[in-house]
XYZ file of C-alpha atoms in Angstrom:
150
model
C -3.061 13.507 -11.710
C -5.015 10.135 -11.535
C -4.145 8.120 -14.565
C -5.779 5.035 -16.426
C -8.917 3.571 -15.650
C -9.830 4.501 -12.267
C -12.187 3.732 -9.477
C -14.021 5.928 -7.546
C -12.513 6.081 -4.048
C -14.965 6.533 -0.906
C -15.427 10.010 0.094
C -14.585 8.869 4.299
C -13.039 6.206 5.393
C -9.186 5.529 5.818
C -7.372 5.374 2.526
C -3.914 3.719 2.128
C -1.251 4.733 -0.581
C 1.285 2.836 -1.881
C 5.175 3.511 -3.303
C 5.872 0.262 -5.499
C 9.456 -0.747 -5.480
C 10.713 -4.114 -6.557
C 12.561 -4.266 -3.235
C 10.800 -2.414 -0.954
C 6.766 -0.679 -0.878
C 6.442 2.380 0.570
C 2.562 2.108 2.819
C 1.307 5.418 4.262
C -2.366 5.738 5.345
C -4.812 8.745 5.873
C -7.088 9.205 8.925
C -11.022 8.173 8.471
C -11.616 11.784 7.622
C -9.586 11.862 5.065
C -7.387 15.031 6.076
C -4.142 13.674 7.189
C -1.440 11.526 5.021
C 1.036 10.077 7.186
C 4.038 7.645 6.474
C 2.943 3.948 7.888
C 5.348 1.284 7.068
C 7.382 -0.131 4.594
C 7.119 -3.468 3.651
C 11.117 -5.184 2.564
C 12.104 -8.647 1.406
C 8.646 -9.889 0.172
C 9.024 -13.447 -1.225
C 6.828 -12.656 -4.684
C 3.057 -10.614 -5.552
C 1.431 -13.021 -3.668
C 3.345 -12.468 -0.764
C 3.163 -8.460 -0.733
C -0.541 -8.673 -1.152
C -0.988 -10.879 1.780
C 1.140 -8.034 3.973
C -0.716 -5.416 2.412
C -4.169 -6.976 3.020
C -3.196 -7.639 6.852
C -2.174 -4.235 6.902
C -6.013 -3.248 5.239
C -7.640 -5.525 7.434
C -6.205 -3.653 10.888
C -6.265 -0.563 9.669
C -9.551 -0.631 8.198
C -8.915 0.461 5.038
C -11.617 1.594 2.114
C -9.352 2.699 -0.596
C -5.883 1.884 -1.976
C -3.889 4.880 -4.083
C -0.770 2.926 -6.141
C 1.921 5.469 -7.484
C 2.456 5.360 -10.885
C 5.912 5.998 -12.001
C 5.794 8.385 -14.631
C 8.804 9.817 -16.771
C 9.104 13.614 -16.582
C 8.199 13.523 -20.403
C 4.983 11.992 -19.594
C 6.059 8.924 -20.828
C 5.637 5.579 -19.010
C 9.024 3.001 -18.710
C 9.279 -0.672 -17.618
C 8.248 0.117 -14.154
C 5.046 1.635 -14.843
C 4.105 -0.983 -16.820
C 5.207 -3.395 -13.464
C 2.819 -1.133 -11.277
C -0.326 -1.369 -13.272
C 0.506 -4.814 -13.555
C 0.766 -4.689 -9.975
C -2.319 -2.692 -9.120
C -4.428 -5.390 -11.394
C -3.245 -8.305 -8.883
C -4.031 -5.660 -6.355
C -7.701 -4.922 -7.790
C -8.680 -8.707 -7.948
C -7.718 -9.429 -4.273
C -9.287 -6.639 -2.588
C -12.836 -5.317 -1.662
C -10.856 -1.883 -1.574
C -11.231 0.116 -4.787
C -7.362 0.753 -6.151
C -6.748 3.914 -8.025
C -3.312 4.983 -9.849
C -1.548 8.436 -9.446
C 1.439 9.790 -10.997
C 4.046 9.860 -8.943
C 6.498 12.054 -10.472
C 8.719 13.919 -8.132
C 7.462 11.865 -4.588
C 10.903 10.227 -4.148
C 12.851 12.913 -4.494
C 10.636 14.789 -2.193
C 11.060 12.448 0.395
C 14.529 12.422 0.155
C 14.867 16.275 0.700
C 12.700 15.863 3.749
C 14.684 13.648 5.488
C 18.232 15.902 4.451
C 16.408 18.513 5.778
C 15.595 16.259 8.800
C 19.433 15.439 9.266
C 18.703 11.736 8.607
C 21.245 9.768 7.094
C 19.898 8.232 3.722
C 21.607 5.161 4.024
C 19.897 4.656 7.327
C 16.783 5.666 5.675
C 16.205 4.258 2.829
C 12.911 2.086 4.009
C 11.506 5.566 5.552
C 12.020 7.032 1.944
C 9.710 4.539 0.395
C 7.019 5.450 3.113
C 7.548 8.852 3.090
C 7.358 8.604 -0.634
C 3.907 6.940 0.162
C 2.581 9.593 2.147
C 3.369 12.078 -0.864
C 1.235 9.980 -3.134
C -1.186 10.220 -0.767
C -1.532 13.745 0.604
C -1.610 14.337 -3.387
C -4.942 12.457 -3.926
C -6.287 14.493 -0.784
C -5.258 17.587 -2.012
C -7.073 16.852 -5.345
C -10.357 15.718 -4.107
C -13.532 18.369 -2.743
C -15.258 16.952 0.228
């Protein structure tokens, strides 16, 4: 469900969705059609916001990018904690730096998701816990896909 004020996204073009983490962001992108969601990257160790949007805008810039999709953390009570209140904060910086329109979607459920996919997978977790984030990512993603009517 897309949350808050929102943006329209473009209808084509490659969109790119992001799992917020205060140590790691989970990037997955879509192809230019707008059918597939697949895990990218995950970006570790950024320095501070201004930092992380640098990566992510080199990352939009070589990929082509025309939309951004931020998870929102949301509490399984529909409430929204300290870190939801860090990613719209985050997707504001996010909204003022790019030409990309950013939309928010709850993100209830992704991680966990992503974590049974790679058990299933027979990857260790501790090995995996950057592919997680991106995984995670292309959850969010395939999500807003699934929602919109070409």
């Amino acid at each position: 469900m897309a949350t808050g004020t929102q943006e329209k996204l473009p209808d084509s073009g490659r969109l790119m969705a992001l799992d917020y983490g205060r140590v790691r962001v989970g990037i997955a992108v879509s192809d230019a059609l707008q059918i597939t969601a697949q895990p990218f990257t995950t970006i570790e160790k950024y320095r501070n916001i201004d930092d992380l949007t640098d990566r992510i805008k080199k990352i939009c810039d070589e990929k082509n990018i025309a939309g951004i999709v931020v998870g929102l953390p949301i509490n399984m009570d529909g409430t929204e904690g300290e870190m939801a209140q860090e990613v719209r904060q985050f997707t504001e910086v996010l909204r003022r730096t790019f030409q990309a329109p950013v939309l928010l979607l709850d993100e209830r459920l992704t991680s966990v998701q992503a974590h049974r996919v790679l058990q299933e997978a027979g990857t260790k977790l501790v090995r995996a816990k950057g592919k997680v984030d991106q995984i995670a990512a292309s959850f969010i993603l395939r999500g807003y896909l699934d929602r919109q009517i070409h």
